[in-house]
Coordinates of C-alpha atoms and ligand atoms in Angstrom, one line a residue:
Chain A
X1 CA 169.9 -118.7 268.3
X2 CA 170.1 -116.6 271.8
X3 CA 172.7 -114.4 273.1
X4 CA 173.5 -117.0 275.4
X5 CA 175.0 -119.3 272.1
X6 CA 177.6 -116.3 271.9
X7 CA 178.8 -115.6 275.1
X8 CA 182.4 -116.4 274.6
X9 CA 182.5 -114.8 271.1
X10 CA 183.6 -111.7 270.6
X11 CA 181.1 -110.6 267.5
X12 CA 178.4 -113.3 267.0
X13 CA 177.1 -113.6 263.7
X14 CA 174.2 -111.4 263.7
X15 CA 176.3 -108.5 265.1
X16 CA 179.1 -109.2 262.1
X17 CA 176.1 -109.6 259.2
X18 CA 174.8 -106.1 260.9
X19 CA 177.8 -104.0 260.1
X20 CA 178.7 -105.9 256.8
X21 CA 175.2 -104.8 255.7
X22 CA 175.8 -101.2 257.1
X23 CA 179.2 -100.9 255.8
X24 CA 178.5 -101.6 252.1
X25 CA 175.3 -100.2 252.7
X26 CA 177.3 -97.1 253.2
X27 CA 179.5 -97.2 250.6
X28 CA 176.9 -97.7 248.3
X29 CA 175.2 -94.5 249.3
X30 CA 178.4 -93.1 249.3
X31 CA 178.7 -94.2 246.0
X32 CA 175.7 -92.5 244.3
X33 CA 175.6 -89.7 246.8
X34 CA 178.9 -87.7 245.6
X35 CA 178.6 -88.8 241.7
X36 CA 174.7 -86.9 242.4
X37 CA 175.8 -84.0 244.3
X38 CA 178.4 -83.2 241.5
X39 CA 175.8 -83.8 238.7
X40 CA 173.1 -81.6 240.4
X41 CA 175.0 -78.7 241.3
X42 CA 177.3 -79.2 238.4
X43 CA 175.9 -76.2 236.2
X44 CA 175.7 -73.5 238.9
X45 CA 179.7 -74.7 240.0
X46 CA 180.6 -73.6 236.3
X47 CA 182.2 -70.3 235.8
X48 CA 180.6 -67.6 233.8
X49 CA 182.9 -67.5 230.9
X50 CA 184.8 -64.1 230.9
X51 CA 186.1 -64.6 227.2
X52 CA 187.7 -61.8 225.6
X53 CA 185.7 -61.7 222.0
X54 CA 187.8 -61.3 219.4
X55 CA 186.9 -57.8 217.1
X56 CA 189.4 -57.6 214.3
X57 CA 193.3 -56.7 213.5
X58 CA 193.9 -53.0 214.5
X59 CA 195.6 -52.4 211.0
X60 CA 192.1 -51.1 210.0
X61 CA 191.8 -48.4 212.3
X62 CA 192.2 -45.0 211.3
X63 CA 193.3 -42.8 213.6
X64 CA 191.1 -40.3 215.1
X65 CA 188.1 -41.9 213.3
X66 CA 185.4 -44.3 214.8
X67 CA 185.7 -47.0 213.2
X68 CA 182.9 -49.7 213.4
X69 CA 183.7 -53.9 214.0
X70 CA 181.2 -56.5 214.2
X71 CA 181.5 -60.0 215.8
X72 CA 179.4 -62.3 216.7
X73 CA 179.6 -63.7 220.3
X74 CA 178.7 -67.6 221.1
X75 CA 176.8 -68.1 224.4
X76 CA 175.7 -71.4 225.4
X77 CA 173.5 -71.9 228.5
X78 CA 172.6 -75.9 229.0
X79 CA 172.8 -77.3 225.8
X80 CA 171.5 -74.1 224.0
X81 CA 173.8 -72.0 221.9
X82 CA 172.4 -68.6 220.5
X83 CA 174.6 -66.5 218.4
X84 CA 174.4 -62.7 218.5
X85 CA 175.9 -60.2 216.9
X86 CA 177.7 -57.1 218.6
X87 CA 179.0 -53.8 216.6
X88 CA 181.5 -51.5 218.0
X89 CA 183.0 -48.5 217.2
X90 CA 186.7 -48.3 218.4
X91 CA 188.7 -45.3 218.5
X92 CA 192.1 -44.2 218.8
X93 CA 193.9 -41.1 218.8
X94 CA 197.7 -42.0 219.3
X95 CA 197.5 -45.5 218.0
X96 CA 198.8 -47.1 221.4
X97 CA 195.6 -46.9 223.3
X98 CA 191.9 -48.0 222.0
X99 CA 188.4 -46.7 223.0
X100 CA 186.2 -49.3 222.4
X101 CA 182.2 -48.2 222.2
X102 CA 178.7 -49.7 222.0
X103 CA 176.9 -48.8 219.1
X104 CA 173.8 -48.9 221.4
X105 CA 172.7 -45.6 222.3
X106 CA 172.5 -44.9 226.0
X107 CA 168.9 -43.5 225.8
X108 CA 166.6 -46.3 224.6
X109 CA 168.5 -48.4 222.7
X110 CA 168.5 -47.3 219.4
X111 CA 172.1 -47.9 217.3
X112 CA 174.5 -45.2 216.9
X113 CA 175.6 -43.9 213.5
X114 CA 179.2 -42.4 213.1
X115 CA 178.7 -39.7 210.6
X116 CA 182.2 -38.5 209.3
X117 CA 181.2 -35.1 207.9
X118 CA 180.1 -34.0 211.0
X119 CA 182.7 -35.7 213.1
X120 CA 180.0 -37.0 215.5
X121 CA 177.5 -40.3 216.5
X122 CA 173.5 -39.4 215.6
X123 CA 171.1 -41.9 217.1
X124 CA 168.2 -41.8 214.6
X125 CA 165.6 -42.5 217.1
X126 CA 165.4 -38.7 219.4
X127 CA 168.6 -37.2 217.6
X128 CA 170.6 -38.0 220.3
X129 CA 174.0 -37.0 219.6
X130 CA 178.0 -37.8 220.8
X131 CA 181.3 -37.0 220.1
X132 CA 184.2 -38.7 218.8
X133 CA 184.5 -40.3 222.0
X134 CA 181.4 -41.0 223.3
X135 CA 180.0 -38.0 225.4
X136 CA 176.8 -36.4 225.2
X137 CA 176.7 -33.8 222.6
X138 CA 172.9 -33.1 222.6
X139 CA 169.5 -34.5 222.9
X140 CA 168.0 -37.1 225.2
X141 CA 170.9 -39.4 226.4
X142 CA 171.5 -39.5 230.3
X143 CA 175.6 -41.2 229.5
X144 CA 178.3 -41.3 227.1
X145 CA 178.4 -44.3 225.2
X146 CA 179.7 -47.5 227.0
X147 CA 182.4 -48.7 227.1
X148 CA 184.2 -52.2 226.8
X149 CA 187.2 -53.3 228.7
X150 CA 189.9 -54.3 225.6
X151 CA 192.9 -55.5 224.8
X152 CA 195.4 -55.4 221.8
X153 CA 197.5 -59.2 221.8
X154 CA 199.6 -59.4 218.1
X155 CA 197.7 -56.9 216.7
X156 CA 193.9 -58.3 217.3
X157 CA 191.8 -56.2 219.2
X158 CA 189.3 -58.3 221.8
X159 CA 186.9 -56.6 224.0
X160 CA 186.0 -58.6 227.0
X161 CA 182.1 -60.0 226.9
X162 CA 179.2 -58.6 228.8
X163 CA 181.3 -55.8 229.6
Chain B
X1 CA 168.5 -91.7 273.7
X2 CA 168.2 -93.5 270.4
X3 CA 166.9 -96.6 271.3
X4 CA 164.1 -94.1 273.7
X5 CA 163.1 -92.2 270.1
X6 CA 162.8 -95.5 268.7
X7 CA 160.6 -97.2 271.2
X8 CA 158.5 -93.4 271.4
X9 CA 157.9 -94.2 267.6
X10 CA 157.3 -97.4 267.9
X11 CA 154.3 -97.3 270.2
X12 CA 153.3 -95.4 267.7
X13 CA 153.8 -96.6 264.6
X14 CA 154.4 -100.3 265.5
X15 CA 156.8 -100.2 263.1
X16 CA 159.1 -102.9 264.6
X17 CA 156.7 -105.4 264.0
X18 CA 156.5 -104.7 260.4
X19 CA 160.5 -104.6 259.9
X20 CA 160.3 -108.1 261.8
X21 CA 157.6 -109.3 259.6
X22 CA 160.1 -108.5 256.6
X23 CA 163.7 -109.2 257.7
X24 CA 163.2 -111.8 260.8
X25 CA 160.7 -113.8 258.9
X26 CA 161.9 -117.3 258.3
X27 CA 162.9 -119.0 255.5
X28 CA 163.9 -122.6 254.2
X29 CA 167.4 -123.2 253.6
X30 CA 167.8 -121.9 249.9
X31 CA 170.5 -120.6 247.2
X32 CA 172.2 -117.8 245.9
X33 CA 169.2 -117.9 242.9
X34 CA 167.0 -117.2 245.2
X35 CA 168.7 -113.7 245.4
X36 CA 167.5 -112.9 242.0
X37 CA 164.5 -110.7 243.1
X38 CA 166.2 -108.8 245.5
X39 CA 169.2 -108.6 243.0
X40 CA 166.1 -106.8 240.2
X41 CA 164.5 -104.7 242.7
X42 CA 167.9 -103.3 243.6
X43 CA 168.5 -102.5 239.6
X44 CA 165.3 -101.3 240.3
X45 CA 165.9 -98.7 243.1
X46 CA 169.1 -98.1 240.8
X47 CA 167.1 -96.9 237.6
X48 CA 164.9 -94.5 239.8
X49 CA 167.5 -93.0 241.3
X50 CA 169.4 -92.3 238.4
X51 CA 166.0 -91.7 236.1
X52 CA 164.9 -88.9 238.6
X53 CA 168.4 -87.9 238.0
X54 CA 168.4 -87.8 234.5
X55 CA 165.2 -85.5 234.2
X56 CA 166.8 -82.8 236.2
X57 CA 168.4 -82.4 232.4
X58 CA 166.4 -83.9 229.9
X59 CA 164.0 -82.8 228.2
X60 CA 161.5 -84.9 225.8
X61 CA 161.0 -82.7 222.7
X62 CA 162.8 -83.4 218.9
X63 CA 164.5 -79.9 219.6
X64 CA 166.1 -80.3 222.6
X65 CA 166.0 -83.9 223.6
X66 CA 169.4 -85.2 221.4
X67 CA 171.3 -82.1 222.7
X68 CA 170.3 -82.1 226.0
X69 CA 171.6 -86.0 226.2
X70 CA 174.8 -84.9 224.8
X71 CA 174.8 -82.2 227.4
X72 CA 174.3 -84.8 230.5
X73 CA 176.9 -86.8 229.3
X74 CA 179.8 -84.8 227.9
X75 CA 179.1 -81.6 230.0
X76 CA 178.3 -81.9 233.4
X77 CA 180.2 -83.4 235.9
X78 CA 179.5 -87.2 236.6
X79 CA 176.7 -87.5 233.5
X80 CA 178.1 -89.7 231.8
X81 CA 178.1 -92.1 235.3
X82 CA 174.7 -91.0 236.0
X83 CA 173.6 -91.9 232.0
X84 CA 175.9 -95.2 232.4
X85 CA 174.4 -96.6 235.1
X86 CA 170.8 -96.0 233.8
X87 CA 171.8 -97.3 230.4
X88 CA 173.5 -100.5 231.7
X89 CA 171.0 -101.1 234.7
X90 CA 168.1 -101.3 231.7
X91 CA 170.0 -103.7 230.2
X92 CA 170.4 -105.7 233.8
X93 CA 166.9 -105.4 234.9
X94 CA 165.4 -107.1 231.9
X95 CA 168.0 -109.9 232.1
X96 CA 167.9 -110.3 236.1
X97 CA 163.9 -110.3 236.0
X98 CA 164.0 -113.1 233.1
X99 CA 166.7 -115.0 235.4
X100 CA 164.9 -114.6 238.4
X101 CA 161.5 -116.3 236.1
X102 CA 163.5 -118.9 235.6
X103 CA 164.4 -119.9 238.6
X104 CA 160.5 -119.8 239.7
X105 CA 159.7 -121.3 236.9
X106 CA 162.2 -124.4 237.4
X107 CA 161.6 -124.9 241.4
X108 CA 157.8 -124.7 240.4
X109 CA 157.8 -122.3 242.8
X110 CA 154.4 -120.4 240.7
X111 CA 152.2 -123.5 242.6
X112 CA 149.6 -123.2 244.7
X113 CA 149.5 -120.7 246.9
X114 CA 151.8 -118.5 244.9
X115 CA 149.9 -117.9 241.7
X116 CA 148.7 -114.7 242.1
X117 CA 152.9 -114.0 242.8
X118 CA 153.9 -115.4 239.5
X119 CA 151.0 -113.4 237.8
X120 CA 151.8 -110.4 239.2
X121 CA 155.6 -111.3 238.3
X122 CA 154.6 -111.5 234.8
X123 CA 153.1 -107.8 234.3
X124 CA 156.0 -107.0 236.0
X125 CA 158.0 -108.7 233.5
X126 CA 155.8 -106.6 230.7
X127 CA 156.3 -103.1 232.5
X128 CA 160.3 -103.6 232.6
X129 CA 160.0 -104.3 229.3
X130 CA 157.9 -101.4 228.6
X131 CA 160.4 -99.6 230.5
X132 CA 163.3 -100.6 228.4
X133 CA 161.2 -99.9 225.1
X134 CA 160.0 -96.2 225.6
X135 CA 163.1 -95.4 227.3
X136 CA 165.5 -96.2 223.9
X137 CA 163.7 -93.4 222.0
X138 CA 164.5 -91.1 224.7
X139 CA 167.9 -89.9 223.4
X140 CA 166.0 -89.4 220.0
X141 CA 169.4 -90.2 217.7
X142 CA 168.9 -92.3 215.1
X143 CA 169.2 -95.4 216.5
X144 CA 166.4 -94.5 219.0
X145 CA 164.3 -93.4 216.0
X146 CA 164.4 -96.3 213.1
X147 CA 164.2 -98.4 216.4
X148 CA 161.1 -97.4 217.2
X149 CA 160.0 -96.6 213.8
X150 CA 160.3 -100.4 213.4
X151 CA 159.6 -101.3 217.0
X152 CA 155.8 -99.4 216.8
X153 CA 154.9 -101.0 213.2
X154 CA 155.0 -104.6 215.1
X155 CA 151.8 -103.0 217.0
X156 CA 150.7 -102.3 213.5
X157 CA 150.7 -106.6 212.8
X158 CA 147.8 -106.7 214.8
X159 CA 144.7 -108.3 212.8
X160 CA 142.2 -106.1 212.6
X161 CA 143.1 -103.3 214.7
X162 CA 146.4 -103.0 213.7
X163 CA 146.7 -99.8 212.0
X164 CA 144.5 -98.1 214.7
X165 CA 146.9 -99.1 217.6
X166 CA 150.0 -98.2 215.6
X167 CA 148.9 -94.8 215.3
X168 CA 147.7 -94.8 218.9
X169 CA 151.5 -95.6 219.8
X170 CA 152.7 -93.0 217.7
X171 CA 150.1 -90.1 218.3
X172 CA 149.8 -90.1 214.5
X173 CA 151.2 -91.7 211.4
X174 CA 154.7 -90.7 211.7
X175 CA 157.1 -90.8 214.7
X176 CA 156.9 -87.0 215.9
X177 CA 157.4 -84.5 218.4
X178 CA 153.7 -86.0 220.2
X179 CA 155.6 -89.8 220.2
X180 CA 158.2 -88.8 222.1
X181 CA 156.4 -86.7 224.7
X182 CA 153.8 -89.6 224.9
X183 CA 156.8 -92.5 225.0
X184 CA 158.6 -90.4 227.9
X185 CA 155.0 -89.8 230.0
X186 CA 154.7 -93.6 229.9
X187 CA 158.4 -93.7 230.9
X188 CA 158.4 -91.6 233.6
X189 CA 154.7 -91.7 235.2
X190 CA 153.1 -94.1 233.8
X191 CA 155.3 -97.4 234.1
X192 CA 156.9 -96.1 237.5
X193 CA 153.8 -96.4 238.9
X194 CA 152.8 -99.3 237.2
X195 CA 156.1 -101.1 238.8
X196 CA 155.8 -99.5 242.6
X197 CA 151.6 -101.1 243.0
X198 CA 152.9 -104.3 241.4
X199 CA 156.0 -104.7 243.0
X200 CA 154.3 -104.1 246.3
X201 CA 151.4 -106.5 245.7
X202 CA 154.5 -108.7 244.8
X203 CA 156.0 -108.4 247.3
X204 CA 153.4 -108.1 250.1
X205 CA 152.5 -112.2 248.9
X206 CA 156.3 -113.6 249.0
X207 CA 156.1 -112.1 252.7
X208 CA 152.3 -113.5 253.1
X209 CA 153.1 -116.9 251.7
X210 CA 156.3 -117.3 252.3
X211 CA 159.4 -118.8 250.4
X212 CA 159.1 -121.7 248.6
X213 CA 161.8 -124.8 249.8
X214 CA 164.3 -125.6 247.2
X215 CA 162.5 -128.6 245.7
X216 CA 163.8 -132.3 246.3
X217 CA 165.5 -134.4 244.0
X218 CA 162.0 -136.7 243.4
X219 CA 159.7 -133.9 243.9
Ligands
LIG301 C1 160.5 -106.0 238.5 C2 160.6 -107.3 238.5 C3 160.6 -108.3 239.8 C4 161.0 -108.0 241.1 C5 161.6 -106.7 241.6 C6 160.7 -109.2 241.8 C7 161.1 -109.4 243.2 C8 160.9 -110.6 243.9 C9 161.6 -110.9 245.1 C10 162.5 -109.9 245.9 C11 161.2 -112.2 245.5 C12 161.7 -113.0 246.8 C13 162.3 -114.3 246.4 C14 163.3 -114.3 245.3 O1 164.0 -113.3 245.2 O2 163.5 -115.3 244.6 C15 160.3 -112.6 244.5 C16 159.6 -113.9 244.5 C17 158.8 -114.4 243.5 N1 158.7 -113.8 242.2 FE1 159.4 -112.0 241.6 N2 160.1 -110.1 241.0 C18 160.0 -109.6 239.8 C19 159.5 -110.3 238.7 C20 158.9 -111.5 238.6 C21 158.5 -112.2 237.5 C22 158.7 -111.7 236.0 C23 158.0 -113.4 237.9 C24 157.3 -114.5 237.1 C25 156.5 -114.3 236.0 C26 158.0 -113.5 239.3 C27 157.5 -114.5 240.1 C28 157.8 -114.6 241.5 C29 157.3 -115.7 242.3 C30 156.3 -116.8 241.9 C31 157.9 -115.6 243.6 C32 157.8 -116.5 244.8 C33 159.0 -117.4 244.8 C34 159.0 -118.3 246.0 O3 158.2 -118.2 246.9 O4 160.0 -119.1 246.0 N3 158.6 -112.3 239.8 N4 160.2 -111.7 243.5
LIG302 S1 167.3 -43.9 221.6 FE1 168.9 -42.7 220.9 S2 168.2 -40.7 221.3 FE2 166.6 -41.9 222.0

């Protein structure tokens, strides 16, 4: 079958097989391509989660006194989930506004202590010591205490994770 | 400037002459059944594409293998297609390779000088199997585990050697973290390239030989 079969057709048959094959060829490709491209860069498309981690009702908050919550914070990466447990000490002095602290001491690590008869925070590890509100009283930490960004919705505190 | 690329390649690679050795090679005037082997290596192409897919997730030990399933399908965006077509194309192959048997088998198209096709066919036809066996513990539920539990004791029916291969299958006595690494090594190395030599030796001799007619009514 020559060109010279076709002349007065517009599209002879091997030209009209050619683009049926290319066109569903295509939309085959087309087909697995996206559904791939969604799948592969599916995890790194997902948004951190910026959850606000729920602490505890603020009724047990006394004022002026460091008061220590724990709660343990669900992370899942993949189709791992670890649990792990963080401990803050939130303070208030007008009842309206909340300081909330990491136990964590800003030297090495260590965890904090709030010890009421002295009105401060000893770290145990190089008797570092802080205030009520999380300065540097004495010893080896370079930084008050950190901080987490919180909010008070129907009387739950929630400090916002990683931060 | 194309067609100028294509011809500098061709000189070459001679590459035209193989593509017209494949596609413009000619062929008696046969039937949609003789589709059947193009219609399996297609499922074919289709369960590498989506099994190299499916490895970017999964990972083969008891710990993580169930949950990391779960994950591809309920988590990430398009797994459960991804999973599906995988799942359903296993399913396809082994019934689209037994078809496409069939039809050899009833157009005596295995005679002389195809033999060596139809043998070939017939490992093939044990490694999609394979395929379709070590691949149903990989979600490691508990359907993929009594099935295999039950699936490796047949190996264990064997006169004489029985026992021996049964544990050889199951890289001990019990199904274990080392049967399920060993089942997804032979599902993902082992097989694959079983399938690729064979289906190239295959076919390399249904180009060499040719198609076989569609038999005649007295033949
Ligand atoms: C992964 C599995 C297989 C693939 C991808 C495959 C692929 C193919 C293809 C594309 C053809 C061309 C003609 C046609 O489609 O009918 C063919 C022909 C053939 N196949 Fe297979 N095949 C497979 C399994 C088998 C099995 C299980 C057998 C038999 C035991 C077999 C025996 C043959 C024979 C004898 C021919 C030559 C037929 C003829 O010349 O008319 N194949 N195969
Ligand atoms: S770790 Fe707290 S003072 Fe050194």
């Amino acid at each position: 079958m020559g060109e010279s079969d076709n002349k007065e057709e517009k599209i002879n048959r091997s030209d009209f097989m050619k683009a049926t094959i290319a066109g569903i060829g295509g939309l085959i490709g087309i087909a697995y391509g996206l559904p791939a491209v969604a799948y592969v860069i599916g995890p790194a498309a997902k948004q951190g989660s910026s959850d606000w981690i729920q602490l505890g009702s603020v009724n047990k908050i006394e004022m002026n006194t460091p008061t220590l919550f724990k709660a343990v914070v669900e992370t899942q990466t993949g189709w791992i989930k670890s649990e792990e447990e963080i401990s803050a000490y939130v303070l208030t002095e007008n009842g309206q506004d909340y300081i909330v602290m990491s136990n964590v001491c800003t030297h090495l690590g260590c965890r904090v202590r709030w010890v009421a008869e002295q009105g401060e925070f000893f770290c145990p590890c190089h008797n570092g010591v802080f205030s009520r509100d999380g300065s540097v009283v004495s010893g080896p930490p370079p930084r008050p205490l950190d901080r987490f960004e919180s909010k008070v919705e129907a009387g739950i505190l929630y400090v916002k994770r990683g931060g | 400037m194309l067609a100028n690329i294509g011809d500098w390649l061709n000189e070459r690679f001679g590459w035209r002459s193989v593509w017209e050795a494949i596609f413009l090679r000619k062929i008696p005037h046969v039937n949609w059944l003789y589709t059947l082997g193009s219609a399996t290596l297609f499922v074919a192409v289709n369960q590498a594409i989506t099994g190299i897919l499916l490895t970017l997730y999964y990972v083969p030990t008891p710990d993580h293998a169930y949950d990391s399933v779960v994950y591809i399908t309920t988590q990430l965006p398009m797994g459960w297609f991804i999973r599906g077509l995988h799942h359903w194309g296993a399913s396809a192959m082994v019934i689209l390779t037994v078809a496409h048997l069939l039809r050899v088998f009833f157009y005596g198209a295995y005679k002389f000088p195809r033999e060596v096709t139809w043998m070939t066919g017939v490992i093939l036809l044990i490694v999609v199997i394979g395929f379709g066996f070590t691949g149903y513990l990989l979600p490691w539920d508990q359907r993929a585990y009594w099935a295999t539990t039950v699936g490796t004791r047949i190996v264990g029916v064997a006169p004489v050697v029985g026992d021996w291969l049964l544990r050889v299958a199951r890289g001990g006595d019990e199904l274990s973290a080392v049967t399920l690494a060993r089942f997804f090594g032979t599902h993902v190395w082992v097989l694959p390239a079983a399938l690729i030599i064979l289906v190239g030796m295959h076919l390399y001799l249904v180009i060499r030989n040719g198609i076989s007619a569609v038999p005649g009514k007295d033949e």
